[in-house]
Amino acid sequence: MSFEFIIPSQKDDLLNKTEINQYVVDEVLSFREIPSALQSVKSSFRSNGTQCLLEKFDVFFSILILKKDVKPDLKEDAWQLILKVGKSLATEVAGVLEETSLEPGSRLAHLNQVKMLCYLLCQYMEMFEDDSNEKSDVITTGKGRKNKKSTDMAIDWEVERENGVKTLLHLVSLNILRLWDPPIAEVEFVNMITNLVYKLLENPHIVYVKAKETRTAIFNIVGVMVKRYNHALSASLKILQQLQHFEHLVSPLAEMTSIITTEYGNKSVVAEIMREVGRKDPKDLVRDNTGTKSFATFLVELSEKVPGVMMSNISVVLCHLEGESYTMRNGVLGVMGEILLKVLSKDSLEDKLKDTRDQFLEKLEEHIHDVNAFVRSRVLQIWLNLVNEKCLPLPRHEHLLSLCIGRLQDKSSQVRKQAIQLVTAFIKSNPFAAKLSLEDLKANYEKEKEKLESMAPEEQSVLEDSTLVKIEEEWKPLEKKLRKALKKLEGEEEMEEDNNEELIQDEESANSVMDRIYNLLTEEKFSDAKLLLAAFKDAFPDNSFLQDTTKESQSEADTEDSQRSTDANIDLGHMKMIFFGHKKQSLVITSGIEEEKEKDPIVNEVTKQQVLVQYLKDCCAFATQIQAAVPVICQLLGSKTNTDILEAIDFFVTGFEFGVTLTMMGIRRMLHLIWSRESSVKEAVVSAYKRLYLNPQGGNQRAKAFSIVKNLSALLSGASLGDLTSLEGLVVELMKSGEIEQSVIQMLWERFAMKVPNTTVEDSRAAVTLLYMIAGADMGVVKSNIDVLVKEGLGERAENDFILARDTCLALLKLGPPKKVQGQLQAEPFRFPQNHQMFDRLQTLLINGVQQFENSYWIPFGEQAINVIYKLAEHPDIICGDIIKALAKEVIKAEQLNQTLSQETPMEEEKQEETEPKETDPQDASPSNSQDASPSNSQPSSQPSSSATVILTRLIAFAGHVAFRQMVHLDTYVFGELKRRRAIQEQKKDMKTPKADRRGSKVDKSTAEAIEDELGLAGAAEEDADAEYIRKVCDVEIVTGDSLLGSIGPLLVTVCTNQNRYSDPHLRSAATLALAKFMLVSSEFCESNLQLLFTVLEKSPYPTIRANTIIALGDLTVRFPNLIEPWTPHMYARLRDESQTVRKNTLQVLTHLILNDMVKVKGQISEVATCVVDHNERISSLAKLFFHELSHKGNAIYNIMPDVISRLSDPDVGVDEENFRIIMKYLFSFIQKDRQCESLVEKLCHRFRATKTDRQWRDLSFCLSMMSYSEKSIRKLQENFACFGDKLADEDVYSCFCTIISKSRSFAKPTAKTLIDELEQRLQQCHTKGLEDGEIAVKASQVSSQVAAQTKGKSRTKSAKTPAKGRTPARGKRGGQRRLDSSSEEDFVDGVENTTPAPRSKRQPKGRQARQKPKVSFDSDSDSEIELFDLDKSSQGTQVTGEGDQSDDSDLMPTKRSARRVLTSPRRILPLQDLNGDV
């Protein structure tokens, strides 16, 4: 055979002959000749074997040329034939290559066959791959329609591709290099095969699981080409190129590189890849983030597979840790993490590897504070893996944990998530203790430390003394030589100072330099030691060693020889300390070894104890750090990000299991998350409590139930009202999911009845509390055990335990009909007869227990008892009426007893009358008032309350709650029962009436009635009539008139009015709250006593009463909005109350009313704005929350801004300038719309005309600087420049306008920049001119003062002759000031919108007074001369009332508007607080 097959760069090269022996295709067959030619190839293969390839190559080549015209089945036949030839050729060539020597002819023939076959395999695979990709493109872009084209294949290409690649691998795996002479394959052959496999990798389907065999074959082909065919450099470049363009190849290429490295032993590919990545331009990496991400992920995955090879080449990519690309930083750090996990985590590491490990750990610690959040998150994730795998050296635990705790407050939620996970992992993987209770650890540490100190204190002191003696003997001769040398060197210091910096290298530490100084001293090279010491001082000036020894040497210099040079003594002292330190260390080690040989048992015991003490010390340090993280993670439970909450829950569960004490704080706070709207958070809370409290270990079923009950009872201890409510929600969720079994409920009943041994009273209370919580999910738990509840909870034990009785009532309240389902009738009421044992016991407990004066839980129990009676009794009003009458009798008995006691001490009475005659008002001596008086009532509030006072307090509280429940009873139960019965009657009527009669009745009805029936208006009219009747009953019959409660109403008014007679704070608190409840029932009673209630709110000296009253007024506003509306300024005034509780309650009430549109947003909203800067953080956050919610209600914030600015900038009634800016900065954050900004700019500019003080200028200009400016807003400033141009001389005003310019310029459009430049020029001109005019104004003021002095007398005379009637000069000025700003939309008086005109003088003409009706303005902070209500004029001067001076003016009522809009009264009532002083 004389020809040679040369691999063509393109197909046409085989048609043209360029060399003598080159193989050339003779003829390209037509597509009609191909079928017959293909048959001849098959017959030739059967007869001649692989020789047919040399003879019939043209046929296969013709199919490649005409591939678009040839039918698919012919191409597939050709492919199958090529595979057969390939398998046969591989077998044949393998046999030939086993021969020791090859004949030239045979070698060339087999070489041509191999080349031809590889060429055909590569070309055909490329052809089929292109057809397959084209087919997939047609399917994906054809919207479901598969177009039949010539690209359709009958074969399964994925299977055939695998066969082709394996055939190619079989060929190249043979030692076919022997076929070449010399045995080096041409580059074209290598490129032909590698280009094919790289192209196959570009197909995204190659990463699928079913293509695993194909991938493995491709990886091995590349490995063979790298190992035998010099493809290493090309492979590394090709890998990088494919990583940059194909994201799906990251994992496959990492696997291929690891195969090349491990199975084929070539590490140069990894080295070259990392070298090329290290050479990448950082800017290019930032620009192409997709490619950078592929590089980073590839490096990390490769480091997982071959960490050792990566470690030896990692230095070339460390430069990217300082680069701009955070993705590449993540990649490099990930590589370091994998190396630490796989290579540097072994116990027996060489010193060099330990240094490398420490360097890697330091790099990871540095990037915990990376500027990019993704890098910080990634680094924490790497640390998490190290901690979980226990690859972190113990000395680094403390520092790393402190860094991690710092990241708990990171601004990125992802970083916070990883930080919490890392802290949790520290707890789980801690090498210290299974229980991390800090108190126990500290106790053990102190105990073991004392034991260690008592073991060998004398031996240690003897050892230290002997060591110092030896060192001193060695130092004395050396010191003499050193002193002489230092004296000689004093003159040469200045010459050699410049060379000190070169003596210490950058990498050296302080300890290594001291080692060098010690060596120089022992070698007696004193000059070098002195120079090195000087360099040491310059390099490490803050070293603690230098500071300590300097003080010692200075003191020695003062005592020994004052004439010596201090610097020389300091140097000598430093060298002495260095010498002593090294000598002492070496002697202690040697002496310790010798003593170990002599006293092994004793030394071992001491050593063991030292190790134990150090271990406990480390435990305490670790537990202290974990405790420090708990408060921060507690705050994250309130985060808006779910990941923070979920990770915090996991942390607290883990910490609780490991005994971290403070985690109980987080466990309790987690309870409130049961109300979260996020299902994932809710499920996490339920599962956390289930894991902690419902999974006891060991024991039988009863023991487990007892443990669960004990755990749940522990949650109740110290729980607040909010905690109990949340715990009830949690228990309901646990019941719904079936986590609380019947055995647990049975155990609760046994503990409640105290059937379980060692059950305390607190355990019994906790059991009934848990039972009523469980009844919230399953009412049957209580319904089936009513007798047990009454017998145990309301029995003999309850006579002395009102807490148990109250909790029992709460459990009974769970009884009742099921909730109404929409579209169905309301369920029949669930009530007990009036004479049921339950109500008898309640009545007995309330009446008999009223005499227990020391028990403060009577009123809370009474309220819950009333609730039970009204919910479950047939005639609740009769039962409560009997109780009230019985309590009234007790009051009379107690009063009679007090009078009897008072008659026995007449001498004391006479003394009191003689000492206090002047303080008694004549009205007190009247018969009507003397009946109400009692000895106890005249005592100050600090004295103990009398029995009559306590019983009266409880009677009033009981009556108030009865009135409230009677109203609710009528409004809900009676009204609902009327509706239910009417619906039943209608159903019965419809059932009795035949269908034909119904049709006829419809025809007979009038048109109006038919329409009403059709629309359902007839039933609605009847319901309205019922509602009106019930409202009338509430207004007239319950608390007014001749009813039982009506007779108590005047008593409440008397107690609230006479502050001196009824000075007991508990009595006054109960009376105030009862009065408010009475007012809730009746609008008539409310209207007649509103003035009194607001007087109590204003003048009561007790914060508890004021706090309760403001809550009651919130409820009254909801029920009777028209009555309360004129009094709303007095409610706003409580925002300036001195009590934080009153301010907080007022803010909460106003927030509820305003956000629910029950109170209009008026000028007083500025009082709410002042709460933003309240000293109490809770009030400040509530105020911010209010404005945040108000911002969602349309333009509400925008509408109030002018008025808020006016009031707060008023120097008389506003706030100081700093607080004003804080408030405005927060409020303006809600002004985002351009139109709002434009309008506010114009309004604020007009306000400049009405200002009178520099402070108002600054405030308005600051507000203008807070807004974002558009082109229109800038134009508004230009148009209104005249309003503020004269104020620009002030530096603060000018700086605010400069801020406006700089903000506007930063994001202004090109068209607006001209306007901004023009405005800036005008601002500068006015500012400069204003400064010049200021000098002129100083001179002018001197002249004006002279003129003013001359006219002063004349003006006084004129003003005295013609005064304005009913006006002071100040008022006249204010009136004139209002007229200054006629263009403004709001009246502006001294910077404040004047909504409260001052009252006129009595001498003012009637016509003038009729034209302008005064409106009362009430200021809570000022000492008003007007009383809201005449509070006990007989006792206005006493100290008991705690009130100010009284006025002779008549009582004031708020001015009502004649055309006020009538508001409807909704039925929703806010809950009132109890009377125990808790708000």
Short mmCIF file of N, CA and C in Angstrom, two decimals, residues 196-271:
data_model
loop_
_atom_site.label_atom_id
_atom_site.label_comp_id
_atom_site.label_asym_id
_atom_site.label_seq_id
_atom_site.Cartn_x
_atom_site.Cartn_y
_atom_site.Cartn_z
N LEU A 196 -14.21 16.39 19.16
CA LEU A 196 -15.48 15.66 19.16
C LEU A 196 -16.03 15.51 20.59
N VAL A 197 -15.16 15.04 21.51
CA VAL A 197 -15.66 14.78 22.86
C VAL A 197 -16.04 16.09 23.57
N TYR A 198 -15.31 17.17 23.32
CA TYR A 198 -15.69 18.45 23.91
C TYR A 198 -17.02 18.95 23.37
N LYS A 199 -17.23 18.68 22.06
CA LYS A 199 -18.51 19.10 21.48
C LYS A 199 -19.66 18.28 22.07
N LEU A 200 -19.41 16.98 22.30
CA LEU A 200 -20.45 16.17 22.93
C LEU A 200 -20.78 16.67 24.34
N LEU A 201 -19.77 17.18 25.04
CA LEU A 201 -20.02 17.70 26.39
C LEU A 201 -20.87 18.96 26.39
N GLU A 202 -20.88 19.68 25.27
CA GLU A 202 -21.66 20.91 25.20
C GLU A 202 -23.16 20.67 25.24
N ASN A 203 -23.56 19.42 24.93
CA ASN A 203 -24.99 19.10 24.96
C ASN A 203 -25.47 19.07 26.42
N PRO A 204 -26.49 19.87 26.78
CA PRO A 204 -26.96 19.90 28.18
C PRO A 204 -27.45 18.55 28.68
N HIS A 205 -27.89 17.66 27.75
CA HIS A 205 -28.40 16.35 28.18
C HIS A 205 -27.29 15.43 28.67
N ILE A 206 -26.04 15.84 28.50
CA ILE A 206 -24.94 14.98 28.89
C ILE A 206 -24.84 14.85 30.41
N VAL A 207 -25.45 15.80 31.13
CA VAL A 207 -25.36 15.77 32.60
C VAL A 207 -26.43 14.88 33.23
N TYR A 208 -27.34 14.34 32.41
CA TYR A 208 -28.40 13.50 32.95
C TYR A 208 -27.81 12.17 33.45
N VAL A 209 -28.57 11.54 34.33
CA VAL A 209 -28.10 10.28 34.92
C VAL A 209 -27.96 9.19 33.87
N LYS A 210 -28.88 9.17 32.90
CA LYS A 210 -28.83 8.11 31.89
C LYS A 210 -27.63 8.24 30.96
N ALA A 211 -26.97 9.39 30.96
CA ALA A 211 -25.79 9.57 30.11
C ALA A 211 -24.50 9.37 30.90
N LYS A 212 -24.58 8.69 32.04
CA LYS A 212 -23.41 8.54 32.88
C LYS A 212 -22.31 7.75 32.19
N GLU A 213 -22.69 6.65 31.50
CA GLU A 213 -21.68 5.83 30.81
C GLU A 213 -20.98 6.62 29.72
N THR A 214 -21.76 7.44 29.02
CA THR A 214 -21.16 8.27 27.96
C THR A 214 -20.17 9.25 28.55
N ARG A 215 -20.56 9.89 29.67
CA ARG A 215 -19.67 10.85 30.31
C ARG A 215 -18.38 10.18 30.75
N THR A 216 -18.51 9.03 31.36
CA THR A 216 -17.31 8.34 31.85
C THR A 216 -16.36 7.99 30.71
N ALA A 217 -16.93 7.53 29.58
CA ALA A 217 -16.09 7.20 28.41
C ALA A 217 -15.40 8.45 27.89
N ILE A 218 -16.13 9.58 27.84
CA ILE A 218 -15.51 10.83 27.37
C ILE A 218 -14.38 11.25 28.29
N PHE A 219 -14.60 11.16 29.60
CA PHE A 219 -13.56 11.56 30.55
C PHE A 219 -12.31 10.69 30.37
N ASN A 220 -12.53 9.41 30.12
CA ASN A 220 -11.37 8.52 29.93
C ASN A 220 -10.66 8.80 28.62
N ILE A 221 -11.42 9.17 27.57
CA ILE A 221 -10.77 9.53 26.30
C ILE A 221 -9.85 10.72 26.52
N VAL A 222 -10.36 11.75 27.23
CA VAL A 222 -9.53 12.93 27.48
C VAL A 222 -8.33 12.55 28.35
N GLY A 223 -8.54 11.68 29.33
CA GLY A 223 -7.44 11.25 30.16
C GLY A 223 -6.35 10.55 29.38
N VAL A 224 -6.78 9.68 28.44
CA VAL A 224 -5.80 8.99 27.59
C VAL A 224 -5.05 9.99 26.72
N MET A 225 -5.79 10.95 26.16
CA MET A 225 -5.15 11.93 25.29
C MET A 225 -4.16 12.78 26.07
N VAL A 226 -4.48 13.08 27.36
CA VAL A 226 -3.56 13.87 28.18
C VAL A 226 -2.32 13.05 28.52
N LYS A 227 -2.52 11.78 28.85
CA LYS A 227 -1.40 10.96 29.31
C LYS A 227 -0.48 10.54 28.18
N ARG A 228 -1.05 10.17 27.00
CA ARG A 228 -0.24 9.58 25.93
C ARG A 228 0.00 10.51 24.75
N TYR A 229 -0.86 11.50 24.61
CA TYR A 229 -0.80 12.29 23.38
C TYR A 229 -0.49 13.77 23.63
N ASN A 230 0.10 14.11 24.80
CA ASN A 230 0.54 15.48 25.07
C ASN A 230 -0.59 16.51 24.99
N HIS A 231 -1.72 16.17 25.58
CA HIS A 231 -2.89 17.04 25.47
C HIS A 231 -3.13 17.85 26.76
N ALA A 232 -2.18 17.86 27.69
CA ALA A 232 -2.41 18.46 29.01
C ALA A 232 -2.69 19.96 28.91
N LEU A 233 -1.82 20.70 28.23
CA LEU A 233 -2.00 22.15 28.14
C LEU A 233 -3.28 22.50 27.40
N SER A 234 -3.53 21.84 26.29
CA SER A 234 -4.74 22.12 25.52
C SER A 234 -5.99 21.77 26.33
N ALA A 235 -5.91 20.67 27.11
CA ALA A 235 -7.07 20.27 27.91
C ALA A 235 -7.39 21.33 28.96
N SER A 236 -6.37 21.87 29.63
CA SER A 236 -6.63 22.88 30.66
C SER A 236 -7.26 24.13 30.07
N LEU A 237 -6.76 24.56 28.91
CA LEU A 237 -7.34 25.75 28.27
C LEU A 237 -8.76 25.49 27.79
N LYS A 238 -8.97 24.29 27.26
CA LYS A 238 -10.31 23.95 26.77
C LYS A 238 -11.30 23.86 27.93
N ILE A 239 -10.86 23.33 29.06
CA ILE A 239 -11.74 23.25 30.24
C ILE A 239 -12.16 24.64 30.69
N LEU A 240 -11.22 25.57 30.75
CA LEU A 240 -11.56 26.94 31.16
C LEU A 240 -12.51 27.59 30.17
N GLN A 241 -12.26 27.33 28.88
CA GLN A 241 -13.13 27.91 27.85
C GLN A 241 -14.56 27.39 27.99
N GLN A 242 -14.69 26.09 28.21
CA GLN A 242 -16.03 25.53 28.33
C GLN A 242 -16.71 25.97 29.63
N LEU A 243 -15.93 26.14 30.69
CA LEU A 243 -16.52 26.64 31.94
C LEU A 243 -17.11 28.03 31.75
N GLN A 244 -16.46 28.83 30.96
CA GLN A 244 -16.90 30.21 30.77
C GLN A 244 -18.19 30.29 29.97
N HIS A 245 -18.45 29.32 29.11
CA HIS A 245 -19.59 29.42 28.20
C HIS A 245 -20.72 28.45 28.52
N PHE A 246 -20.46 27.40 29.29
CA PHE A 246 -21.49 26.39 29.55
C PHE A 246 -21.57 26.14 31.05
N GLU A 247 -22.64 26.63 31.66
CA GLU A 247 -22.80 26.51 33.10
C GLU A 247 -22.98 25.06 33.55
N HIS A 248 -23.62 24.25 32.69
CA HIS A 248 -23.94 22.88 33.10
C HIS A 248 -22.71 21.99 33.18
N LEU A 249 -21.57 22.47 32.70
CA LEU A 249 -20.37 21.62 32.65
C LEU A 249 -19.49 21.74 33.89
N VAL A 250 -19.93 22.49 34.90
CA VAL A 250 -19.07 22.69 36.07
C VAL A 250 -18.77 21.36 36.75
N SER A 251 -19.80 20.63 37.11
CA SER A 251 -19.59 19.35 37.80
C SER A 251 -18.95 18.30 36.91
N PRO A 252 -19.40 18.13 35.64
CA PRO A 252 -18.73 17.14 34.78
C PRO A 252 -17.25 17.42 34.58
N LEU A 253 -16.90 18.68 34.34
CA LEU A 253 -15.49 19.00 34.11
C LEU A 253 -14.66 18.82 35.37
N ALA A 254 -15.26 19.09 36.55
CA ALA A 254 -14.54 18.84 37.79
C ALA A 254 -14.28 17.34 37.96
N GLU A 255 -15.26 16.53 37.62
CA GLU A 255 -15.07 15.08 37.70
C GLU A 255 -14.02 14.61 36.70
N MET A 256 -14.05 15.18 35.49
CA MET A 256 -13.07 14.79 34.47
C MET A 256 -11.66 15.17 34.91
N THR A 257 -11.51 16.36 35.50
CA THR A 257 -10.18 16.79 35.94
C THR A 257 -9.67 15.90 37.06
N SER A 258 -10.57 15.50 37.95
CA SER A 258 -10.13 14.61 39.04
C SER A 258 -9.72 13.25 38.50
N ILE A 259 -10.43 12.76 37.46
CA ILE A 259 -10.05 11.48 36.84
C ILE A 259 -8.68 11.59 36.19
N ILE A 260 -8.45 12.72 35.50
CA ILE A 260 -7.14 12.93 34.87
C ILE A 260 -6.04 12.93 35.92
N THR A 261 -6.35 13.52 37.10
CA THR A 261 -5.33 13.66 38.14
C THR A 261 -5.08 12.35 38.86
N THR A 262 -6.15 11.65 39.19
CA THR A 262 -6.01 10.46 40.03
C THR A 262 -5.73 9.20 39.21
N GLU A 263 -6.55 8.93 38.20
CA GLU A 263 -6.42 7.69 37.46
C GLU A 263 -5.31 7.74 36.41
N TYR A 264 -5.06 8.92 35.86
CA TYR A 264 -4.04 9.02 34.82
C TYR A 264 -2.79 9.75 35.30
N GLY A 265 -2.77 10.12 36.59
CA GLY A 265 -1.55 10.62 37.23
C GLY A 265 -1.01 11.90 36.66
N ASN A 266 -1.85 12.77 36.13
CA ASN A 266 -1.37 14.03 35.57
C ASN A 266 -1.86 15.18 36.44
N LYS A 267 -0.96 15.81 37.17
CA LYS A 267 -1.32 16.94 38.03
C LYS A 267 -1.11 18.29 37.36
N SER A 268 -0.50 18.28 36.20
CA SER A 268 -0.20 19.55 35.54
C SER A 268 -1.46 20.24 35.04
N VAL A 269 -2.51 19.46 34.75
CA VAL A 269 -3.76 20.08 34.28
C VAL A 269 -4.35 20.96 35.38
N VAL A 270 -4.38 20.44 36.62
CA VAL A 270 -4.89 21.24 37.73
C VAL A 270 -4.02 22.47 37.94
N ALA A 271 -2.72 22.29 37.90
CA ALA A 271 -1.81 23.42 38.10
C ALA A 271 -2.02 24.48 37.04
#
